[in-house]
């Protein structure tokens, strides 16, 4: 609120002049204010003495001060909640947290430093990294020899004439993030190192994955799902209480006889997929097998999307009495998925229609395949029909 140019004593004096019999217009003309302002003053200070007005002013100032303190406290809580408190273990991280608080919450440098507990001098100045040449040389050596620690890197640096104290060498090594990560877990098959081919035509890439469900009195069974990433066709749904790597290889042999050999197969690092039987099968058939990174199912997005549809439309809707009942319902759903159910990514075609369209179009115009939107699919179909 804008501060008034009249003091409480002047305002009370005006009110007393008007109460003594002077006309309101004359009081306003004498003191240079409008009637609306005068009546506003009178509503606030009417009937008060000077001591009471001073007490009211003190209460208003104290109330405003308390409001500012409350607002500051609430802002401090918001700033502290946004900070990763468990990770502020080094001076560099505390300095970065203070700078982030100043940037995100528009608070002063002094206030941010008090909240986080860091000296303002460290926040105020930015020091360039020391020994830039040695840092670059360390990163170059670590890029070529990823399993070397700072001691061996230091020996290689000494051979190039760069000698320093081992403590400083270790500090630079840690600041550059070159620490050797300890290998954990079992050794996984790496698969093919060639780039994964794009799903541009049928049989360009197959995807495999497992699902689980139960039948009867909570008896578990597994489902092996195989799809063609290009036309989204489900090639098989194999259900059994146990499916080993040898069984997966046998099912893949059957799919090769029906659909032909794919250019690539993609799967996760499950024990069935990186077993000796699968590695031997992929080597004998000369089919590149790509394994996605652990914990990264988005790298195999086509089969994950199919799994979501299968679970949402069948597994969560049906109760299976026996394993044969589950196999029968899976076969019916697979036929409906491939031949009846429209697929939005295929321009609302079915996977079988998309496969026929792409195979025909591949024969007439090689290379222009696997369009994902509806307009492209409709234009292809129209050209083929003509």
mmCIF file of C-alpha atoms in Angstrom:
data_model
loop_
_atom_site.group_PDB
_atom_site.id
_atom_site.type_symbol
_atom_site.label_atom_id
_atom_site.label_comp_id
_atom_site.label_asym_id
_atom_site.label_seq_id
_atom_site.Cartn_x
_atom_site.Cartn_y
_atom_site.Cartn_z
ATOM 1 C CA UNK A 1 0.000 0.000 0.000
ATOM 2 C CA UNK A 2 1.262 3.499 -0.870
ATOM 3 C CA UNK A 3 2.446 5.454 2.134
ATOM 4 C CA UNK A 4 0.340 8.529 3.027
ATOM 5 C CA UNK A 5 1.980 11.966 2.976
ATOM 6 C CA UNK A 6 0.108 12.911 6.171
ATOM 7 C CA UNK A 7 1.133 11.789 9.632
ATOM 8 C CA UNK A 8 -1.309 10.383 12.168
ATOM 9 C CA UNK A 9 -1.230 13.692 14.098
ATOM 10 C CA UNK A 10 -2.131 15.701 10.984
ATOM 11 C CA UNK A 11 -4.953 13.315 10.066
ATOM 12 C CA UNK A 12 -6.466 13.437 13.565
ATOM 13 C CA UNK A 13 -6.156 17.266 13.494
ATOM 14 C CA UNK A 14 -8.142 17.410 10.231
ATOM 15 C CA UNK A 15 -10.860 15.201 11.699
ATOM 16 C CA UNK A 16 -11.115 17.385 14.811
ATOM 17 C CA UNK A 17 -11.415 20.552 12.666
ATOM 18 C CA UNK A 18 -14.314 18.972 10.773
ATOM 19 C CA UNK A 19 -15.943 17.815 14.023
ATOM 20 C CA UNK A 20 -15.546 21.362 15.460
ATOM 21 C CA UNK A 21 -17.879 22.731 12.760
ATOM 22 C CA UNK A 22 -15.678 23.504 9.728
ATOM 23 C CA UNK A 23 -17.172 22.353 6.469
ATOM 24 C CA UNK A 24 -15.649 19.240 4.927
ATOM 25 C CA UNK A 25 -14.929 21.056 1.661
ATOM 26 C CA UNK A 26 -13.068 23.797 3.508
ATOM 27 C CA UNK A 27 -10.975 21.232 5.433
ATOM 28 C CA UNK A 28 -10.084 19.442 2.204
ATOM 29 C CA UNK A 29 -9.240 22.732 0.429
ATOM 30 C CA UNK A 30 -7.116 23.857 3.352
ATOM 31 C CA UNK A 31 -5.029 20.686 3.534
ATOM 32 C CA UNK A 32 -5.032 19.808 -0.174
ATOM 33 C CA UNK A 33 -6.846 16.467 -0.309
ATOM 34 C CA UNK A 34 -10.010 15.132 -1.874
ATOM 35 C CA UNK A 35 -13.257 14.488 0.046
ATOM 36 C CA UNK A 36 -12.939 10.749 -0.698
ATOM 37 C CA UNK A 37 -9.517 10.679 0.945
ATOM 38 C CA UNK A 38 -10.803 12.648 3.928
ATOM 39 C CA UNK A 39 -13.679 10.244 4.531
ATOM 40 C CA UNK A 40 -11.302 7.324 4.192
ATOM 41 C CA UNK A 41 -9.119 8.851 6.912
ATOM 42 C CA UNK A 42 -12.168 9.488 9.055
ATOM 43 C CA UNK A 43 -13.359 5.868 8.718
ATOM 44 C CA UNK A 44 -9.973 4.685 9.934
ATOM 45 C CA UNK A 45 -9.069 7.277 12.588
ATOM 46 C CA UNK A 46 -12.436 8.700 13.594
ATOM 47 C CA UNK A 47 -12.896 8.894 17.375
ATOM 48 C CA UNK A 48 -9.206 8.180 18.098
ATOM 49 C CA UNK A 49 -6.686 10.161 20.035
ATOM 50 C CA UNK A 50 -3.088 10.558 18.982
ATOM 51 C CA UNK A 51 -1.848 7.830 21.358
ATOM 52 C CA UNK A 52 -4.403 5.353 20.020
ATOM 53 C CA UNK A 53 -3.412 6.145 16.418
ATOM 54 C CA UNK A 54 0.249 5.558 17.274
ATOM 55 C CA UNK A 55 -0.668 2.221 18.856
ATOM 56 C CA UNK A 56 -2.641 1.230 15.702
ATOM 57 C CA UNK A 57 0.345 2.172 13.537
ATOM 58 C CA UNK A 58 2.647 0.028 15.675
ATOM 59 C CA UNK A 59 0.258 -2.936 15.392
ATOM 60 C CA UNK A 60 0.099 -2.576 11.605
ATOM 61 C CA UNK A 61 3.887 -2.472 11.338
ATOM 62 C CA UNK A 62 4.230 -5.555 13.553
ATOM 63 C CA UNK A 63 1.608 -7.408 11.518
ATOM 64 C CA UNK A 64 3.403 -6.588 8.265
ATOM 65 C CA UNK A 65 6.685 -7.760 9.773
ATOM 66 C CA UNK A 66 5.131 -11.063 10.859
ATOM 67 C CA UNK A 67 3.698 -11.580 7.382
ATOM 68 C CA UNK A 68 7.133 -11.040 5.842
ATOM 69 C CA UNK A 69 8.708 -13.478 8.311
ATOM 70 C CA UNK A 70 6.052 -16.094 7.540
ATOM 71 C CA UNK A 71 6.517 -15.654 3.794
ATOM 72 C CA UNK A 72 10.298 -15.913 4.153
ATOM 73 C CA UNK A 73 9.981 -19.061 6.277
ATOM 74 C CA UNK A 74 7.661 -20.702 3.748
ATOM 75 C CA UNK A 75 10.025 -19.802 0.899
ATOM 76 C CA UNK A 76 12.952 -21.250 2.854
ATOM 77 C CA UNK A 77 11.040 -24.515 3.290
ATOM 78 C CA UNK A 78 10.334 -24.669 -0.445
ATOM 79 C CA UNK A 79 13.991 -24.050 -1.273
ATOM 80 C CA UNK A 80 15.188 -26.721 1.167
ATOM 81 C CA UNK A 81 12.692 -29.263 -0.138
ATOM 82 C CA UNK A 82 13.970 -28.777 -3.675
ATOM 83 C CA UNK A 83 17.560 -29.496 -2.620
ATOM 84 C CA UNK A 84 18.970 -33.057 -2.707
ATOM 85 C CA UNK A 85 20.022 -32.975 0.943
ATOM 86 C CA UNK A 86 21.644 -36.407 1.059
ATOM 87 C CA UNK A 87 23.977 -35.591 -1.825
ATOM 88 C CA UNK A 88 25.402 -32.284 -0.492
ATOM 89 C CA UNK A 89 28.538 -33.902 0.877
ATOM 90 C CA UNK A 90 31.192 -31.849 -0.923
ATOM 91 C CA UNK A 91 31.883 -28.156 -1.245
ATOM 92 C CA UNK A 92 31.336 -28.267 -5.004
ATOM 93 C CA UNK A 93 27.873 -29.757 -4.641
ATOM 94 C CA UNK A 94 26.877 -27.241 -1.968
ATOM 95 C CA UNK A 95 28.056 -24.415 -4.178
ATOM 96 C CA UNK A 96 26.032 -25.774 -7.101
ATOM 97 C CA UNK A 97 22.995 -26.134 -4.835
ATOM 98 C CA UNK A 98 23.305 -22.494 -3.730
ATOM 99 C CA UNK A 99 23.539 -21.302 -7.339
ATOM 100 C CA UNK A 100 20.543 -23.415 -8.286
ATOM 101 C CA UNK A 101 18.503 -22.005 -5.389
ATOM 102 C CA UNK A 102 19.366 -18.441 -6.449
ATOM 103 C CA UNK A 103 18.383 -19.198 -10.025
ATOM 104 C CA UNK A 104 15.162 -21.158 -9.429
ATOM 105 C CA UNK A 105 13.705 -19.203 -6.490
ATOM 106 C CA UNK A 106 15.064 -15.683 -7.100
ATOM 107 C CA UNK A 107 16.587 -15.265 -3.636
ATOM 108 C CA UNK A 108 19.662 -13.346 -2.618
ATOM 109 C CA UNK A 109 23.124 -14.842 -2.493
ATOM 110 C CA UNK A 110 23.448 -14.296 1.244
ATOM 111 C CA UNK A 111 20.145 -16.007 1.957
ATOM 112 C CA UNK A 112 20.933 -19.006 -0.255
ATOM 113 C CA UNK A 113 24.328 -19.448 1.401
ATOM 114 C CA UNK A 114 22.785 -19.307 4.904
ATOM 115 C CA UNK A 115 20.192 -21.942 4.016
ATOM 116 C CA UNK A 116 22.664 -24.389 2.487
ATOM 117 C CA UNK A 117 25.553 -23.678 4.845
ATOM 118 C CA UNK A 118 28.244 -22.539 2.432
ATOM 119 C CA UNK A 119 30.590 -19.565 2.542
ATOM 120 C CA UNK A 120 29.446 -16.759 0.184
ATOM 121 C CA UNK A 121 33.033 -16.330 -1.016
ATOM 122 C CA UNK A 122 32.992 -19.772 -2.613
ATOM 123 C CA UNK A 123 29.724 -18.986 -4.368
ATOM 124 C CA UNK A 124 30.769 -15.518 -5.466
ATOM 125 C CA UNK A 125 33.887 -16.488 -7.378
ATOM 126 C CA UNK A 126 34.322 -19.149 -10.036
ATOM 127 C CA UNK A 127 37.747 -20.694 -10.271
ATOM 128 C CA UNK A 128 38.813 -22.241 -13.571
ATOM 129 C CA UNK A 129 39.881 -25.897 -13.316
ATOM 130 C CA UNK A 130 43.566 -26.288 -12.588
ATOM 131 C CA UNK A 131 45.937 -28.317 -14.781
ATOM 132 C CA UNK A 132 43.761 -28.400 -17.920
ATOM 133 C CA UNK A 133 46.469 -30.127 -19.985
ATOM 134 C CA UNK A 134 46.826 -32.966 -17.478
ATOM 135 C CA UNK A 135 43.032 -33.344 -17.275
ATOM 136 C CA UNK A 136 42.750 -33.706 -21.042
ATOM 137 C CA UNK A 137 45.583 -36.230 -21.115
ATOM 138 C CA UNK A 138 43.976 -38.225 -18.293
ATOM 139 C CA UNK A 139 40.639 -38.347 -20.137
ATOM 140 C CA UNK A 140 42.356 -39.464 -23.324
ATOM 141 C CA UNK A 141 44.162 -42.305 -21.521
ATOM 142 C CA UNK A 142 41.003 -43.342 -19.638
ATOM 143 C CA UNK A 143 39.060 -43.393 -22.910
ATOM 144 C CA UNK A 144 41.480 -45.912 -24.380
ATOM 145 C CA UNK A 145 42.008 -47.932 -21.172
ATOM 146 C CA UNK A 146 38.709 -47.907 -19.307
ATOM 147 C CA UNK A 147 39.810 -50.317 -16.589
ATOM 148 C CA UNK A 148 42.901 -48.344 -15.540
ATOM 149 C CA UNK A 149 42.866 -46.612 -12.147
ATOM 150 C CA UNK A 150 44.527 -43.349 -11.242
ATOM 151 C CA UNK A 151 47.844 -45.021 -10.305
ATOM 152 C CA UNK A 152 48.374 -46.608 -13.715
ATOM 153 C CA UNK A 153 47.205 -43.429 -15.427
ATOM 154 C CA UNK A 154 49.760 -41.548 -13.302
ATOM 155 C CA UNK A 155 52.522 -43.878 -14.514
ATOM 156 C CA UNK A 156 51.556 -43.252 -18.136
ATOM 157 C CA UNK A 157 51.526 -39.514 -17.434
ATOM 158 C CA UNK A 158 55.030 -39.732 -15.953
ATOM 159 C CA UNK A 159 56.235 -41.352 -19.165
ATOM 160 C CA UNK A 160 55.028 -38.229 -20.966
ATOM 161 C CA UNK A 161 56.800 -35.931 -18.516
ATOM 162 C CA UNK A 162 53.737 -34.993 -16.402
ATOM 163 C CA UNK A 163 54.659 -35.639 -12.764
ATOM 164 C CA UNK A 164 52.603 -34.622 -9.753
ATOM 165 C CA UNK A 165 51.763 -35.627 -6.193
ATOM 166 C CA UNK A 166 49.558 -38.715 -5.973
ATOM 167 C CA UNK A 167 46.998 -36.860 -3.829
ATOM 168 C CA UNK A 168 46.537 -34.155 -6.447
ATOM 169 C CA UNK A 169 46.426 -36.789 -9.173
ATOM 170 C CA UNK A 170 43.648 -38.607 -7.316
ATOM 171 C CA UNK A 171 41.722 -35.349 -6.837
ATOM 172 C CA UNK A 172 41.847 -34.559 -10.564
ATOM 173 C CA UNK A 173 40.926 -38.159 -11.326
ATOM 174 C CA UNK A 174 37.804 -37.932 -9.159
ATOM 175 C CA UNK A 175 36.786 -34.476 -10.382
ATOM 176 C CA UNK A 176 36.830 -35.689 -13.987
ATOM 177 C CA UNK A 177 34.598 -38.647 -13.087
ATOM 178 C CA UNK A 178 37.062 -41.291 -14.267
ATOM 179 C CA UNK A 179 36.637 -43.704 -11.352
ATOM 180 C CA UNK A 180 36.485 -47.329 -12.442
ATOM 181 C CA UNK A 181 33.062 -48.788 -11.717
ATOM 182 C CA UNK A 182 33.035 -52.165 -10.048
ATOM 183 C CA UNK A 183 31.455 -54.825 -12.196
ATOM 184 C CA UNK A 184 28.520 -56.521 -10.532
ATOM 185 C CA UNK A 185 26.147 -59.293 -11.452
ATOM 186 C CA UNK A 186 26.533 -62.112 -13.870
ATOM 187 C CA UNK A 187 28.280 -61.915 -17.203
ATOM 188 C CA UNK A 188 25.746 -61.370 -19.969
ATOM 189 C CA UNK A 189 25.893 -62.208 -23.637
ATOM 190 C CA UNK A 190 26.628 -59.115 -25.719
ATOM 191 C CA UNK A 191 25.078 -60.310 -28.976
ATOM 192 C CA UNK A 192 25.824 -58.715 -32.319
ATOM 193 C CA UNK A 193 27.764 -55.423 -32.306
ATOM 194 C CA UNK A 194 26.518 -54.323 -35.745
ATOM 195 C CA UNK A 195 23.899 -51.524 -35.765
ATOM 196 C CA UNK A 196 20.342 -52.709 -35.297
ATOM 197 C CA UNK A 197 18.562 -52.632 -38.698
ATOM 198 C CA UNK A 198 15.418 -50.556 -39.069
ATOM 199 C CA UNK A 199 12.111 -52.408 -39.312
ATOM 200 C CA UNK A 200 11.569 -51.253 -42.905
ATOM 201 C CA UNK A 201 9.996 -54.420 -44.346
ATOM 202 C CA UNK A 202 8.579 -57.731 -43.114
ATOM 203 C CA UNK A 203 11.174 -60.042 -41.556
ATOM 204 C CA UNK A 204 13.596 -57.145 -41.103
ATOM 205 C CA UNK A 205 13.432 -57.497 -37.325
ATOM 206 C CA UNK A 206 11.704 -59.821 -34.869
ATOM 207 C CA UNK A 207 11.193 -59.125 -31.172
ATOM 208 C CA UNK A 208 10.848 -61.719 -28.400
ATOM 209 C CA UNK A 209 9.705 -61.523 -24.805
ATOM 210 C CA UNK A 210 8.060 -63.556 -22.038
ATOM 211 C CA UNK A 211 4.812 -62.951 -20.157
ATOM 212 C CA UNK A 212 3.480 -64.774 -17.105
ATOM 213 C CA UNK A 213 0.007 -65.663 -15.871
ATOM 214 C CA UNK A 214 -1.757 -68.424 -13.901
ATOM 215 C CA UNK A 215 -4.403 -71.094 -14.401
ATOM 216 C CA UNK A 216 -6.379 -73.310 -12.069
ATOM 217 C CA UNK A 217 -5.441 -72.994 -8.411
ATOM 218 C CA UNK A 218 -2.834 -70.247 -8.971
ATOM 219 C CA UNK A 219 -0.576 -72.435 -11.063
ATOM 220 C CA UNK A 220 1.884 -70.330 -13.024
ATOM 221 C CA UNK A 221 2.611 -70.578 -16.728
ATOM 222 C CA UNK A 222 4.707 -68.560 -19.180
ATOM 223 C CA UNK A 223 4.006 -67.224 -22.652
ATOM 224 C CA UNK A 224 6.652 -66.758 -25.344
ATOM 225 C CA UNK A 225 5.604 -63.914 -27.674
ATOM 226 C CA UNK A 226 7.275 -63.221 -31.019
ATOM 227 C CA UNK A 227 6.257 -60.316 -33.273
ATOM 228 C CA UNK A 228 7.419 -58.781 -36.542
ATOM 229 C CA UNK A 229 8.352 -55.174 -35.758
ATOM 230 C CA UNK A 230 7.488 -53.891 -39.229
ATOM 231 C CA UNK A 231 3.895 -55.073 -39.693
ATOM 232 C CA UNK A 232 3.296 -55.738 -35.943
ATOM 233 C CA UNK A 233 2.153 -59.285 -36.749
ATOM 234 C CA UNK A 234 2.205 -61.740 -33.870
ATOM 235 C CA UNK A 235 4.117 -64.758 -35.139
ATOM 236 C CA UNK A 236 3.503 -67.068 -32.189
ATOM 237 C CA UNK A 237 2.193 -67.302 -28.622
ATOM 238 C CA UNK A 238 3.671 -70.378 -26.942
ATOM 239 C CA UNK A 239 2.264 -71.175 -23.488
ATOM 240 C CA UNK A 240 3.754 -73.733 -21.115
ATOM 241 C CA UNK A 241 4.645 -74.132 -17.449
ATOM 242 C CA UNK A 242 8.340 -74.001 -18.313
ATOM 243 C CA UNK A 243 10.055 -72.729 -21.457
ATOM 244 C CA UNK A 244 13.811 -73.249 -21.720
ATOM 245 C CA UNK A 245 16.319 -71.896 -24.193
ATOM 246 C CA UNK A 246 16.198 -75.171 -26.117
ATOM 247 C CA UNK A 247 12.406 -74.844 -26.440
ATOM 248 C CA UNK A 248 12.785 -71.262 -27.673
ATOM 249 C CA UNK A 249 15.250 -72.423 -30.338
ATOM 250 C CA UNK A 250 12.829 -75.163 -31.440
ATOM 251 C CA UNK A 251 9.956 -72.677 -31.745
ATOM 252 C CA UNK A 252 12.165 -70.307 -33.740
ATOM 253 C CA UNK A 253 13.034 -73.139 -36.148
ATOM 254 C CA UNK A 254 9.321 -73.625 -36.754
ATOM 255 C CA UNK A 255 8.866 -69.897 -37.409
ATOM 256 C CA UNK A 256 11.752 -69.919 -39.898
ATOM 257 C CA UNK A 257 10.023 -72.635 -41.917
ATOM 258 C CA UNK A 258 6.790 -70.606 -42.006
ATOM 259 C CA UNK A 259 7.931 -66.970 -42.371
ATOM 260 C CA UNK A 260 11.525 -67.225 -43.549
ATOM 261 C CA UNK A 261 14.710 -65.984 -41.901
ATOM 262 C CA UNK A 262 14.665 -62.550 -40.218
ATOM 263 C CA UNK A 263 17.454 -60.040 -40.672
ATOM 264 C CA UNK A 264 17.734 -59.496 -36.912
ATOM 265 C CA UNK A 265 16.213 -60.641 -33.597
ATOM 266 C CA UNK A 266 15.891 -58.382 -30.546
ATOM 267 C CA UNK A 267 15.342 -59.497 -26.947
ATOM 268 C CA UNK A 268 16.283 -58.722 -23.370
ATOM 269 C CA UNK A 269 19.046 -60.442 -21.375
ATOM 270 C CA UNK A 270 16.850 -63.168 -19.917
ATOM 271 C CA UNK A 271 18.469 -66.494 -19.085
ATOM 272 C CA UNK A 272 16.545 -68.259 -21.855
ATOM 273 C CA UNK A 273 17.634 -65.787 -24.522
ATOM 274 C CA UNK A 274 21.347 -65.792 -23.690
ATOM 275 C CA UNK A 275 21.602 -69.507 -23.024
ATOM 276 C CA UNK A 276 24.042 -71.717 -24.900
ATOM 277 C CA UNK A 277 21.203 -73.193 -26.954
ATOM 278 C CA UNK A 278 20.151 -69.761 -28.289
ATOM 279 C CA UNK A 279 23.734 -68.640 -28.930
ATOM 280 C CA UNK A 280 24.384 -71.874 -30.850
ATOM 281 C CA UNK A 281 21.124 -71.487 -32.801
ATOM 282 C CA UNK A 282 21.885 -67.872 -33.789
ATOM 283 C CA UNK A 283 25.388 -68.870 -34.909
ATOM 284 C CA UNK A 284 24.176 -71.821 -36.968
ATOM 285 C CA UNK A 285 21.469 -69.780 -38.718
ATOM 286 C CA UNK A 286 23.716 -66.672 -39.133
ATOM 287 C CA UNK A 287 21.074 -64.377 -37.633
ATOM 288 C CA UNK A 288 22.296 -61.304 -35.685
ATOM 289 C CA UNK A 289 20.861 -61.279 -32.159
ATOM 290 C CA UNK A 290 20.689 -57.928 -30.356
ATOM 291 C CA UNK A 291 20.305 -57.721 -26.572
ATOM 292 C CA UNK A 292 18.875 -54.528 -25.088
ATOM 293 C CA UNK A 293 20.607 -52.878 -22.131
ATOM 294 C CA UNK A 294 19.558 -54.208 -18.705
ATOM 295 C CA UNK A 295 16.708 -52.178 -17.251
ATOM 296 C CA UNK A 296 15.940 -50.452 -20.580
ATOM 297 C CA UNK A 297 12.700 -52.041 -21.918
ATOM 298 C CA UNK A 298 12.085 -48.936 -24.052
ATOM 299 C CA UNK A 299 14.810 -50.217 -26.391
ATOM 300 C CA UNK A 300 12.437 -53.075 -27.275
ATOM 301 C CA UNK A 301 9.319 -50.923 -27.471
ATOM 302 C CA UNK A 302 7.372 -52.933 -30.091
ATOM 303 C CA UNK A 303 7.160 -56.121 -28.027
ATOM 304 C CA UNK A 304 6.454 -54.125 -24.856
ATOM 305 C CA UNK A 305 3.516 -52.443 -26.579
ATOM 306 C CA UNK A 306 2.274 -55.847 -27.744
ATOM 307 C CA UNK A 307 2.611 -57.241 -24.213
ATOM 308 C CA UNK A 308 0.477 -54.381 -22.896
ATOM 309 C CA UNK A 309 -2.264 -55.106 -25.444
ATOM 310 C CA UNK A 310 -2.194 -58.842 -24.726
ATOM 311 C CA UNK A 311 -2.417 -58.344 -20.974
ATOM 312 C CA UNK A 312 -5.081 -55.652 -21.195
ATOM 313 C CA UNK A 313 -7.333 -57.388 -23.727
ATOM 314 C CA UNK A 314 -6.932 -61.054 -22.752
ATOM 315 C CA UNK A 315 -4.901 -61.940 -19.665
ATOM 316 C CA UNK A 316 -6.669 -59.435 -17.389
ATOM 317 C CA UNK A 317 -10.082 -60.288 -18.836
ATOM 318 C CA UNK A 318 -10.068 -64.105 -18.805
ATOM 319 C CA UNK A 319 -9.718 -66.794 -16.136
ATOM 320 C CA UNK A 320 -7.943 -69.903 -17.404
ATOM 321 C CA UNK A 321 -9.081 -73.271 -16.033
ATOM 322 C CA UNK A 322 -6.307 -75.394 -17.513
ATOM 323 C CA UNK A 323 -3.211 -74.936 -19.637
ATOM 324 C CA UNK A 324 -5.109 -76.236 -22.672
ATOM 325 C CA UNK A 325 -7.814 -73.639 -22.034
ATOM 326 C CA UNK A 326 -5.153 -70.902 -21.930
ATOM 327 C CA UNK A 327 -3.595 -72.150 -25.193
ATOM 328 C CA UNK A 328 -6.997 -72.213 -26.928
ATOM 329 C CA UNK A 329 -7.869 -68.653 -25.843
ATOM 330 C CA UNK A 330 -4.411 -67.408 -26.794
ATOM 331 C CA UNK A 331 -4.799 -68.913 -30.271
ATOM 332 C CA UNK A 332 -8.212 -67.268 -30.742
ATOM 333 C CA UNK A 333 -6.900 -63.908 -29.544
ATOM 334 C CA UNK A 334 -3.834 -64.212 -31.816
ATOM 335 C CA UNK A 335 -6.070 -64.746 -34.859
ATOM 336 C CA UNK A 336 -8.228 -61.776 -33.890
ATOM 337 C CA UNK A 337 -5.137 -59.599 -33.312
ATOM 338 C CA UNK A 338 -3.581 -60.455 -36.689
ATOM 339 C CA UNK A 339 -6.673 -60.597 -38.926
ATOM 340 C CA UNK A 340 -9.469 -58.520 -37.333
ATOM 341 C CA UNK A 341 -8.204 -55.985 -34.800
ATOM 342 C CA UNK A 342 -7.231 -52.620 -36.374
ATOM 343 C CA UNK A 343 -3.826 -51.267 -35.435
ATOM 344 C CA UNK A 344 -3.501 -47.500 -35.063
ATOM 345 C CA UNK A 345 0.198 -47.391 -36.003
ATOM 346 C CA UNK A 346 -0.631 -49.200 -39.261
ATOM 347 C CA UNK A 347 -3.249 -46.693 -40.367
ATOM 348 C CA UNK A 348 -6.000 -48.832 -38.741
ATOM 349 C CA UNK A 349 -5.081 -51.813 -40.909
ATOM 350 C CA UNK A 350 -4.672 -55.279 -39.491
ATOM 351 C CA UNK A 351 -1.151 -56.742 -39.342
ATOM 352 C CA UNK A 352 -1.984 -59.266 -42.087
ATOM 353 C CA UNK A 353 -3.260 -56.502 -44.379
ATOM 354 C CA UNK A 354 -0.169 -54.454 -43.657
ATOM 355 C CA UNK A 355 2.099 -57.422 -44.476
ATOM 356 C CA UNK A 356 0.343 -58.038 -47.798
ATOM 357 C CA UNK A 357 0.453 -54.352 -48.696
ATOM 358 C CA UNK A 358 4.132 -54.053 -47.885
ATOM 359 C CA UNK A 359 5.092 -57.256 -49.694
ATOM 360 C CA UNK A 360 3.216 -56.180 -52.830
ATOM 361 C CA UNK A 361 4.609 -52.672 -52.650
ATOM 362 C CA UNK A 362 8.124 -54.031 -52.140
ATOM 363 C CA UNK A 363 7.839 -55.888 -55.435
ATOM 364 C CA UNK A 364 6.679 -52.780 -57.327
ATOM 365 C CA UNK A 365 8.778 -50.076 -55.624
ATOM 366 C CA UNK A 366 11.686 -51.446 -53.563
ATOM 367 C CA UNK A 367 12.890 -49.271 -50.755
ATOM 368 C CA UNK A 368 9.680 -47.295 -50.106
ATOM 369 C CA UNK A 369 8.388 -49.415 -47.223
ATOM 370 C CA UNK A 370 7.035 -49.335 -43.695
ATOM 371 C CA UNK A 371 5.120 -46.044 -43.606
ATOM 372 C CA UNK A 372 3.540 -45.591 -40.202
ATOM 373 C CA UNK A 373 0.755 -43.083 -40.773
ATOM 374 C CA UNK A 374 -2.642 -43.778 -42.220
ATOM 375 C CA UNK A 375 -2.406 -41.495 -45.241
ATOM 376 C CA UNK A 376 0.702 -43.223 -46.571
ATOM 377 C CA UNK A 377 -0.871 -46.644 -46.184
ATOM 378 C CA UNK A 378 -4.049 -45.561 -47.963
ATOM 379 C CA UNK A 379 -2.075 -44.014 -50.843
ATOM 380 C CA UNK A 380 -0.077 -47.236 -51.240
ATOM 381 C CA UNK A 381 -3.247 -49.318 -51.310
ATOM 382 C CA UNK A 382 -4.853 -47.032 -53.898
ATOM 383 C CA UNK A 383 -1.820 -47.227 -56.196
ATOM 384 C CA UNK A 384 -1.701 -51.000 -55.904
ATOM 385 C CA UNK A 385 -5.415 -51.334 -56.697
ATOM 386 C CA UNK A 386 -4.956 -49.216 -59.853
#
